[in-house]
Short mmCIF file of C-alpha atoms and ligand atoms in Angstrom, two decimals:
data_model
loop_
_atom_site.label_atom_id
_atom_site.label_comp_id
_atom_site.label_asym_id
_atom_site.label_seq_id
_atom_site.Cartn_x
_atom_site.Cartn_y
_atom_site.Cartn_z
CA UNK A 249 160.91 66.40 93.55
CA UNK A 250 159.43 63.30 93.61
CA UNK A 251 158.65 63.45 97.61
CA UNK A 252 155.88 65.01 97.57
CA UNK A 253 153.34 63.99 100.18
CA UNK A 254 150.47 61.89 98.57
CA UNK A 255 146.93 63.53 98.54
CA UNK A 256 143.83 62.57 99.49
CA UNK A 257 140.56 63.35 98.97
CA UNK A 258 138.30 65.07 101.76
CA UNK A 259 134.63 64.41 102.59
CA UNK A 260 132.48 66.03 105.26
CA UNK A 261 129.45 65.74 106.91
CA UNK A 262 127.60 68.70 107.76
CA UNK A 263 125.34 69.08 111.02
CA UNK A 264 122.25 68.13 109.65
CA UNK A 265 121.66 64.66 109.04
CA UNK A 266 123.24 64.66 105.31
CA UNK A 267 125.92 62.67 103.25
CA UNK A 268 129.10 63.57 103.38
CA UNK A 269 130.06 65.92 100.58
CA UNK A 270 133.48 66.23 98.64
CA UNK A 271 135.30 69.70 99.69
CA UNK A 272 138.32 69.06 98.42
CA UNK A 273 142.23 67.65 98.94
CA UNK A 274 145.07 67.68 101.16
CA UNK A 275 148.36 66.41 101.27
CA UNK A 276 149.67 63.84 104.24
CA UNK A 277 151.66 60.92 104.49
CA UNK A 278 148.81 58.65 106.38
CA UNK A 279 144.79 58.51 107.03
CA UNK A 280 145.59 60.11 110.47
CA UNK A 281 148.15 63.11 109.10
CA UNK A 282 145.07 63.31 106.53
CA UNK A 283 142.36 63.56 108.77
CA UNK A 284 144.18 66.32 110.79
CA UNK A 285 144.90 68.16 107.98
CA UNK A 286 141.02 68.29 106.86
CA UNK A 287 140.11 69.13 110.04
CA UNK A 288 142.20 72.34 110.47
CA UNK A 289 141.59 73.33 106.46
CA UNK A 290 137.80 72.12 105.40
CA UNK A 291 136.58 72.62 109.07
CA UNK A 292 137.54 76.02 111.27
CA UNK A 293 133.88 77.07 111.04
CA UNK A 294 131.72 74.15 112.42
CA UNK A 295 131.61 72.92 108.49
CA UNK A 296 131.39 69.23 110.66
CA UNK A 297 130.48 66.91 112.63
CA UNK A 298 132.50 63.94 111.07
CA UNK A 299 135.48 63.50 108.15
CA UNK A 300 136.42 60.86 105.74
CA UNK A 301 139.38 60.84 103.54
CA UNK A 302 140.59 57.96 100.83
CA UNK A 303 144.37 58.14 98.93
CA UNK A 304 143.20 59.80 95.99
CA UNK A 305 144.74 57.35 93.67
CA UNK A 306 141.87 54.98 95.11
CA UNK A 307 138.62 56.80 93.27
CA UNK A 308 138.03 55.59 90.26
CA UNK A 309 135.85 57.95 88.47
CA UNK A 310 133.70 57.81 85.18
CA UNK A 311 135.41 58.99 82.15
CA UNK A 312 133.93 61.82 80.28
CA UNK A 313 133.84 60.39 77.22
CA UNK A 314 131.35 57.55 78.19
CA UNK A 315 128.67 60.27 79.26
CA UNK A 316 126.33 59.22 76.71
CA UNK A 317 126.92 55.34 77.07
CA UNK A 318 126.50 55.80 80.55
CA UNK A 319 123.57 58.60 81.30
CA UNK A 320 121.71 58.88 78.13
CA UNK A 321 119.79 55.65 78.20
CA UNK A 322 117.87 57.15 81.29
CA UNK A 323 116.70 60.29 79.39
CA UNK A 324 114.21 59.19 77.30
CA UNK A 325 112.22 57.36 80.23
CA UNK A 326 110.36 60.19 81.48
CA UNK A 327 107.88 58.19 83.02
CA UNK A 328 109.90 57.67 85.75
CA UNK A 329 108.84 60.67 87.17
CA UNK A 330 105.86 61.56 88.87
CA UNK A 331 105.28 64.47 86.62
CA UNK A 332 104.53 62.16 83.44
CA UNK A 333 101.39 60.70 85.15
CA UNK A 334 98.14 63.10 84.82
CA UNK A 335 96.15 62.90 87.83
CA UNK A 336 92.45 63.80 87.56
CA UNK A 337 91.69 66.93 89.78
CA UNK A 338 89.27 65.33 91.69
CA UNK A 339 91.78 62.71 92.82
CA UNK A 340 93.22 65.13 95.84
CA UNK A 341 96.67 64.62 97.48
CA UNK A 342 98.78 61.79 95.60
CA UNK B 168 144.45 91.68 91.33
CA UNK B 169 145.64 88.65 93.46
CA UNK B 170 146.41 87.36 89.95
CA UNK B 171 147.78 90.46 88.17
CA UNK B 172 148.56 90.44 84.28
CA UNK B 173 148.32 86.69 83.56
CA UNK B 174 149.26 86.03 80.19
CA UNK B 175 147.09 83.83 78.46
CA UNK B 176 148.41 81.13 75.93
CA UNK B 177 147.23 80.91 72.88
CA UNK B 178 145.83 77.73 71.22
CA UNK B 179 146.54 75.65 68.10
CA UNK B 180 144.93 73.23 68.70
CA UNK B 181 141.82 71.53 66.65
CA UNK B 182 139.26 74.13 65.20
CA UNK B 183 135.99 72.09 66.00
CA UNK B 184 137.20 70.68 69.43
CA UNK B 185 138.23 74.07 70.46
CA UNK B 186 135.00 75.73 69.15
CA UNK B 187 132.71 72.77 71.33
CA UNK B 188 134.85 74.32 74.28
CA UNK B 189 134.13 78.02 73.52
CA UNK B 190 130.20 76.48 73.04
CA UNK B 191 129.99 74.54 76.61
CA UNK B 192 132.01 77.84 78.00
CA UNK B 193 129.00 80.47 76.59
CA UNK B 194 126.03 78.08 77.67
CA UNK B 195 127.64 78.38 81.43
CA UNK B 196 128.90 74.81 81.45
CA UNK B 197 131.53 74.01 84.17
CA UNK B 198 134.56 72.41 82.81
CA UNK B 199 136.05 69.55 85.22
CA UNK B 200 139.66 68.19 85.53
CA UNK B 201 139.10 65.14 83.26
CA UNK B 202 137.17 67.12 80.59
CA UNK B 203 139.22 68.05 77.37
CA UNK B 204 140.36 71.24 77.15
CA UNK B 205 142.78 73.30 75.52
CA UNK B 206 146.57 73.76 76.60
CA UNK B 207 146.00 77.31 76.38
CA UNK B 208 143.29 77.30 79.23
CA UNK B 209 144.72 74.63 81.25
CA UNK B 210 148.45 76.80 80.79
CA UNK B 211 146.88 80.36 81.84
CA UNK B 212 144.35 78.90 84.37
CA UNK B 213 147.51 77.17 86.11
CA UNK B 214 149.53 80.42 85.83
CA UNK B 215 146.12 82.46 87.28
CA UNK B 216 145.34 79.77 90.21
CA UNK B 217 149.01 79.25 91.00
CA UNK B 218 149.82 83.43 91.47
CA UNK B 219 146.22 83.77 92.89
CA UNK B 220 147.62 80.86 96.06
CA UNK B 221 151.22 82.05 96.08
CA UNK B 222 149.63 85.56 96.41
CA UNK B 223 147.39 84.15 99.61
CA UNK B 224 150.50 82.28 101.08
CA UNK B 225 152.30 85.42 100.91
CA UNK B 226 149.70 87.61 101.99
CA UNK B 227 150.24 86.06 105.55
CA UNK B 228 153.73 87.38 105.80
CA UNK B 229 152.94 91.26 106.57
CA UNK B 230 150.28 90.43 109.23
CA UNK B 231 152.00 87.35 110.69
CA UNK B 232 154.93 89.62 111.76
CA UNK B 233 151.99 91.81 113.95
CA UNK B 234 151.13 88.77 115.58
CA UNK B 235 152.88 89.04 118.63
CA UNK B 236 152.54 92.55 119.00
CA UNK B 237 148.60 92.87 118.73
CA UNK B 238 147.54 95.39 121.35
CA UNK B 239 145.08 93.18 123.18
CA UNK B 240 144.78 89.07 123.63
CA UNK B 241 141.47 89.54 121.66
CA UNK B 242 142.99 91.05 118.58
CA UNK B 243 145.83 88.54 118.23
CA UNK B 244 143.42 85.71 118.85
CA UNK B 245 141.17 87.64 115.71
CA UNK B 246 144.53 88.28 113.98
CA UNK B 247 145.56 84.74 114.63
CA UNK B 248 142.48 83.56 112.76
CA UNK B 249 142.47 85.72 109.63
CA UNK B 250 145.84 84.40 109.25
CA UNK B 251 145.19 81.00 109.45
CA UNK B 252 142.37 81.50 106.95
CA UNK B 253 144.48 82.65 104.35
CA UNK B 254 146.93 79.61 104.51
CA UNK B 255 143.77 77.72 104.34
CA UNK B 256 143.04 80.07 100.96
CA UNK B 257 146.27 79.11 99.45
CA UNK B 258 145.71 75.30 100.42
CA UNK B 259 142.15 75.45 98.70
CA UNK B 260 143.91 77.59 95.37
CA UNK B 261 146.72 75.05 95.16
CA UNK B 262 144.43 71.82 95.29
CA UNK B 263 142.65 73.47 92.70
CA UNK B 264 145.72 74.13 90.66
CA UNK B 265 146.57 70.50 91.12
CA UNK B 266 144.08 69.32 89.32
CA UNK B 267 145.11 70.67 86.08
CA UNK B 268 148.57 68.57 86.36
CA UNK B 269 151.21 70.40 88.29
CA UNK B 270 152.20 69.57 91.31
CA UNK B 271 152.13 72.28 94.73
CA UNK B 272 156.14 71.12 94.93
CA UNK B 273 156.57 72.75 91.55
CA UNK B 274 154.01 75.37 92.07
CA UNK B 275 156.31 76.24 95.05
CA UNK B 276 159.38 75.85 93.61
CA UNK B 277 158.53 78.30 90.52
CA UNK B 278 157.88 81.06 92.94
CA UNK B 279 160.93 80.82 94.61
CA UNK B 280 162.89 81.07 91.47
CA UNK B 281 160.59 84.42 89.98
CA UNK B 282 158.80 82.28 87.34
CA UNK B 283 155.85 82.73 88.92
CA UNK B 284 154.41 86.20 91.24
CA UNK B 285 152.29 87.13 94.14
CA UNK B 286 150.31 89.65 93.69
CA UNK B 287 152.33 93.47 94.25
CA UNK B 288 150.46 94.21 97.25
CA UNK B 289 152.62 92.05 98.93
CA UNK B 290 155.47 93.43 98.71
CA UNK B 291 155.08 96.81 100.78
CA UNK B 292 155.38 96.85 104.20
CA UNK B 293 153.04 96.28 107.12
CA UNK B 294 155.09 99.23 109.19
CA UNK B 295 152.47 99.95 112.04
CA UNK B 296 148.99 98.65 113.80
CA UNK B 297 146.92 100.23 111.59
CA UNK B 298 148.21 98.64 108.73
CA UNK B 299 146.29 96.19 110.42
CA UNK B 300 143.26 97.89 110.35
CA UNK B 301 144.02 98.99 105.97
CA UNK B 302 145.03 95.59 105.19
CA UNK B 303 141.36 94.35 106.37
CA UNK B 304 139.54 97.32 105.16
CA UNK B 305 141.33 98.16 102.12
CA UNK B 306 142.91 94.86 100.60
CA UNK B 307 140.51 92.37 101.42
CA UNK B 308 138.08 94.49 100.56
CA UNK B 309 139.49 94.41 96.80
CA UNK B 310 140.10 90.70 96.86
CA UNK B 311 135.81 90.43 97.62
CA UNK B 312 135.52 93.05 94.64
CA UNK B 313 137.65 90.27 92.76
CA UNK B 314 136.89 86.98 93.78
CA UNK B 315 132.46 87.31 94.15
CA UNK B 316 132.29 86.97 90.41
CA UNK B 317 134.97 84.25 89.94
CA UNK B 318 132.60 81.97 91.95
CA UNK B 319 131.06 81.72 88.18
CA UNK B 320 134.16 80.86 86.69
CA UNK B 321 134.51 78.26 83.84
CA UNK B 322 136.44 76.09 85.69
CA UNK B 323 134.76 74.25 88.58
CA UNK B 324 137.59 73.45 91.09
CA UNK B 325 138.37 77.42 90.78
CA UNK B 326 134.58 78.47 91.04
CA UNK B 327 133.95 75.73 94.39
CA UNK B 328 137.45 76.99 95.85
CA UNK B 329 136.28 80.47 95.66
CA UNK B 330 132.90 79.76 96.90
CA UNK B 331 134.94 78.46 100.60
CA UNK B 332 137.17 81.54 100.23
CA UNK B 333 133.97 84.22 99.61
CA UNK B 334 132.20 82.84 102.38
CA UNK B 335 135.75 83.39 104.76
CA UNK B 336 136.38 87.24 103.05
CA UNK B 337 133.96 89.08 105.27
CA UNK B 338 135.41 88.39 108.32
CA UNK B 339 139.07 89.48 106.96
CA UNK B 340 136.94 92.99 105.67
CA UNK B 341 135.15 93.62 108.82
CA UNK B 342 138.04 92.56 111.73
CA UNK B 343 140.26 95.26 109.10
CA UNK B 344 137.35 97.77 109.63
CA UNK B 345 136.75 97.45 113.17
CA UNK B 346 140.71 98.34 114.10
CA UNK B 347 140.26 101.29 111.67
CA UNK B 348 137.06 102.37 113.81
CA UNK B 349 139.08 101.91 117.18
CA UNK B 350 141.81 104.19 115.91
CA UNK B 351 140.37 106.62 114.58
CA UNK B 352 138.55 107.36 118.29
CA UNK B 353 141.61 106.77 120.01
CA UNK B 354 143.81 109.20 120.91
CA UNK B 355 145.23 112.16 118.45
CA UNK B 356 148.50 109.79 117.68
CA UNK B 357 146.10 107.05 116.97
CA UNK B 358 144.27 108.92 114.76
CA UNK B 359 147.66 110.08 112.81
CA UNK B 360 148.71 106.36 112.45
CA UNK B 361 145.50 105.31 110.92
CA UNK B 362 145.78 108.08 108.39
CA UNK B 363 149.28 107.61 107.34
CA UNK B 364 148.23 104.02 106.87
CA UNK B 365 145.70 104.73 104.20
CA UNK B 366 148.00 107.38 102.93
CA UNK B 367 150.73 104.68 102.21
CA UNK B 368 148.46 101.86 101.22
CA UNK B 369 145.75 103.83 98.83
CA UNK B 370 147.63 103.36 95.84
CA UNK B 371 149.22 99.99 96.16
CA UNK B 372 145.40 98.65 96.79
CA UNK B 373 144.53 100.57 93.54
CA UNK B 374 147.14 98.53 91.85
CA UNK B 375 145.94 95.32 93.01
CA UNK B 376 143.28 95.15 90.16
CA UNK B 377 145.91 95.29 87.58
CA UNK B 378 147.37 97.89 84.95
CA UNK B 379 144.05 99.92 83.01
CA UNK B 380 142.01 98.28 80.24
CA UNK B 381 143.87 99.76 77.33
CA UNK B 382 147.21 98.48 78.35
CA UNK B 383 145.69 94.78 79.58
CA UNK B 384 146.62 92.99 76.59
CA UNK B 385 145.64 89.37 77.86
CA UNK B 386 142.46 89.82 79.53
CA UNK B 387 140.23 89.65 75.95
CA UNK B 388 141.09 86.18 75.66
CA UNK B 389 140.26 85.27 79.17
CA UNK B 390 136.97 87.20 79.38
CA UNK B 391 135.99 84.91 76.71
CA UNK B 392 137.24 81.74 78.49
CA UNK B 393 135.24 82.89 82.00
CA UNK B 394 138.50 82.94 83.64
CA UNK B 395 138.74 87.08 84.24
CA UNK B 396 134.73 88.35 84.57
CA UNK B 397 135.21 91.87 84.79
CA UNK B 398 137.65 94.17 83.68
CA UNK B 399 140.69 96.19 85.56
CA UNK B 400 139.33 99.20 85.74
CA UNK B 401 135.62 98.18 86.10
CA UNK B 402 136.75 96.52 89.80
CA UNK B 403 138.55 99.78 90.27
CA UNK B 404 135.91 101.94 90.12
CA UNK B 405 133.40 99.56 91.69
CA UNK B 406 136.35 99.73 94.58
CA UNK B 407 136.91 103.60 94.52
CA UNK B 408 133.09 103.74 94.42
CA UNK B 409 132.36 101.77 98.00
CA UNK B 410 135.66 103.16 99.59
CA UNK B 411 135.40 106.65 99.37
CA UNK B 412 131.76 106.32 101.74
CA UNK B 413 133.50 104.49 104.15
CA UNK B 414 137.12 106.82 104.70
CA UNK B 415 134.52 109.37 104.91
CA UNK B 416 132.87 107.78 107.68
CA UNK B 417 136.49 107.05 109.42
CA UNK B 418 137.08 110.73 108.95
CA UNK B 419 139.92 109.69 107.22
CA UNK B 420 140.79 111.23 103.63
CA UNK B 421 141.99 109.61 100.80
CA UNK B 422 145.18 111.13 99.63
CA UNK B 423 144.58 112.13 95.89
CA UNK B 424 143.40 115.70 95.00
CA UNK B 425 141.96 114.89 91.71
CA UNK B 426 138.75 112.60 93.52
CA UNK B 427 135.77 113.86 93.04
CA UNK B 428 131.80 113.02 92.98
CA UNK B 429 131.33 113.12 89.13
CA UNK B 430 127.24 113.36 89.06
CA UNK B 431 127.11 112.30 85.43
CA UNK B 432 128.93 108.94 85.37
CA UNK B 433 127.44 108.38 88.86
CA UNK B 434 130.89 107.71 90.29
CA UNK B 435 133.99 109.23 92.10
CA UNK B 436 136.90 110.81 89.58
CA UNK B 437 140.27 109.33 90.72
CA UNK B 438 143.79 109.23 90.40
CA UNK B 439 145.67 106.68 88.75
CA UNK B 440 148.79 105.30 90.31
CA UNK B 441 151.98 105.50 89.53
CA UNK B 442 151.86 102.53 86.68
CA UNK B 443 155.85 102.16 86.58
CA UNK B 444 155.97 101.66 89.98
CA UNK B 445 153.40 98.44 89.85
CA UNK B 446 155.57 97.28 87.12
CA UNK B 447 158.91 97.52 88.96
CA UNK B 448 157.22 95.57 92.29
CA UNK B 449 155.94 92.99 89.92
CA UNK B 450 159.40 92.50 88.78
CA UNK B 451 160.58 91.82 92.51
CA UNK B 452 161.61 95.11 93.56
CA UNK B 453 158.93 96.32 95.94
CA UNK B 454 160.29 97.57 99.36
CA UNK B 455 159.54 94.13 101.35
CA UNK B 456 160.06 91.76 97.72
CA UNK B 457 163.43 90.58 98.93
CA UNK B 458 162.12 89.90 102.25
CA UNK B 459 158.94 88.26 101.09
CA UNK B 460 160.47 85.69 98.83
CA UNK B 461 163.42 84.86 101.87
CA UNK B 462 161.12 84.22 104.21
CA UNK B 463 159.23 81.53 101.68
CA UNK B 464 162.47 80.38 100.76
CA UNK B 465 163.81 80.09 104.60
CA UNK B 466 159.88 78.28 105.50
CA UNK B 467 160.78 75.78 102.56
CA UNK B 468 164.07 74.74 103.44
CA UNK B 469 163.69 75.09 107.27
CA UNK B 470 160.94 72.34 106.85
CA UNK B 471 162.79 70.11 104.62
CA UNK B 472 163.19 67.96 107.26
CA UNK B 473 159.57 67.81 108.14
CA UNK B 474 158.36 66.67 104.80
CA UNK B 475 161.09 64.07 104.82
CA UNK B 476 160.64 62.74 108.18
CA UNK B 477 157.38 62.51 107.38
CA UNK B 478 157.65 60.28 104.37
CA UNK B 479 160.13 58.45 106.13
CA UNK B 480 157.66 57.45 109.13
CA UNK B 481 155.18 56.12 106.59
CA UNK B 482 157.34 53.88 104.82
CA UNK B 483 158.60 52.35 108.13
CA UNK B 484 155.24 52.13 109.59
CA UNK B 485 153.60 50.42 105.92
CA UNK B 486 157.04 48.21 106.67
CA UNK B 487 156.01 47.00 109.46
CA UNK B 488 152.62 46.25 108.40
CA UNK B 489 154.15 43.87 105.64
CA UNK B 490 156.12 42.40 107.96
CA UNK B 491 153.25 41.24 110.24
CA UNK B 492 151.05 39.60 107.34
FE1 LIG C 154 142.40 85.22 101.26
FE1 LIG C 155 141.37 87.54 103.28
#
């Protein structure tokens, strides 16, 4: 069975002004087969107000492995959060 | 349950690799597609995932046949929906299953030829309206018991696809509950259907969580992988427990002599069912098995042509796109 339709991956944005978000996959044999087919199974409740899909063979993700290469350099540099800095009570709002 | 006495593989596999697993697994990490993990997991999770979709694929069958004859536009139009929700269920389960390296064509496939099951519930008969109404109440009232805590399962395209299945579930419960309310004040024959349709589904939904702990020989390992989260007949009780309240409420009674308040384990005394009976419909010979697995088999072939046509369309139309450059 090598005829299987291809999959893609579905995105959708919600009602309120954020990004769209990954829900999931379907399988269809174009962007327009895809796009129906995330609209009647990611969206029979109002989930959205807009839908993007991409051949799922197009992401190119991260690999596991390189976790530490990639996201450990940023742990020890605390100070780039606000929370680092002590502000003197007297200073109000900041 | 929807995915009833999965056997879980063992592992030989490397001692320290497979005891970081176990470690991420007890902190309450989420393992993802491209993580390692061992065949075991990745062989029982696509046995669970797969029988927990075929199981919502042919869940539709029994109340797809009622379809037409709903007794109002407004109930087939509810009907309609529930329906459509669980093909959207299996769709979510399968994606999932995906991901762990089998395809939905061979996820398909292996239920048509009995290597893999749908849960037993299936495979009895949806023989009047108020089925309807039991099917709601009763059976998707079990699969919530089930599927609430398996939003925390170990493996995150199973947790996030249950997540968009829990928040569809109440619905399915409530619409179920609702028909059981009209009958019951109907008329005297009414009444009598929506009896005998608790009296023929009681048990079978009993079943649905699976043979009692003693005899569950697989679940150990999967407790400790996250994959089950509470035992057989834990989610029994749990399901006796709320039931009982709300048949009482129907006016409806539950047909086993044996139940009974127990004050000192806080909890109802029940029945079991007849275990050799879930056994022989898990083998394929329920009253509607045959059925069930013809009509999947007659929905494949009959859109063969579909899938094919399909394809074909796309190739011509990329084609033609080459052409013009
Ligand atoms: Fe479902
Ligand atoms: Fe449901």
């Amino acid at each position: 069975m090598n005829n299987e339709w291809p999959l893609y991956e579905v995105f959708i944005r919600g009602k309120h002004g954020l990004s769209h978000r990954h829900v999931g996959s379907v399988h269809a044999t174009d962007s327009q087969h895809a796009i129906q087919n995330a609209r009647d199974v990611y969206t029979r409740r109002n989930e959205g107000v807009s839908i993007w899909v991409i051949p799922s063979m197009q992401i190119v993700a991260s690999c596991p492995s390189d976790k530490d290469a990639l996201f450990e350099p940023s742990e020890d540099k605390i100070y780039r959060h606000p929370s680092f800095f002590q502000i003197p009570d007297d200073v109000e709002a900041m | 349950m929807y995915a009833q006495m999965i056997k879980s593989e063992e592992t030989y596999e490397d001692p320290k690799k497979l005891m970081a697993f176990q470690a991420r697994i007890d902190d309450g990490d989420r393992i993802e597609p491209k993580d390692w993990m061992p065949k075991g997991y990745r062989k029982t999770l696509i046995r669970q995932i797969g029988q927990h979709a075929h199981s919502e694929i042919v869940g539709q069958l029994p109340e797809g046949n009622w379809i037409t004859r709903a007794p109002s536009l407004e109930r087939k139009a509810i009907l309609l929906a529930k329906v459509q929700d669980e093909a959207g269920h299996g769709l979510y389960l399968y994606c999932a299953a995906e991901t762990l390296g089998v395809s939905r064509d061979e996820l398909t496939e292996m239920l048509l030829n009995g290597q893999m099951k749908y849960s037993s519930i299936f495979s009895y008969p949806a023989l009047t309206w108020a089925d309807m109404g039991v099917i709601g109440w009763l059976i998707d009232g079990a699969a919530i018991l089930n599927q609430v805590p398996l939003q925390r399962t170990s493996y995150g395209p199973y947790a996030r696809a249950m997540v968009r299945i829990c928040k569809e579930e109440s619905f399915h419960q409530r619409q179920g509950f609702d028909i059981m309310i009209k009958m019951v004040n109907g008329t005297a024959e009414q009444k009598h259907m929506a009896q005998d349709a608790l009296n023929r589904l009681w048990y079978p939904s009993l079943m649905m969580f699976g043979p009692p702990d003693a005899e569950s020989v697989h679940s150990e390992q999967s407790m400790r992988w996250k994959i089950k989260i509470n035992s057989n007949d834990e989610l029994r009780q749990k399901f006796v427990n709320q039931t009982v309240p709300q048949a009482e409420y129907l006016g409806l009674s539950i047909p086993d002599i044996n139940l009974n308040w127990n004050e000192r384990k806080q909890s109802y005394d029940f029945s079991q069912p007849d275990w050799s009976e879930f056994f022989d419909v898990l083998e394929g010979n329920g009253p509607a098995s045959v059925d069930r697995i013809e009509a999947r088999q007659a929905a494949w072939e009959d859109g063969a042509w579909v899938r094919e046509a399909r394809i074909a369309h796309a190739e011509k139309k990329n084609m033609a796109i080459l052409a013009a450059e």
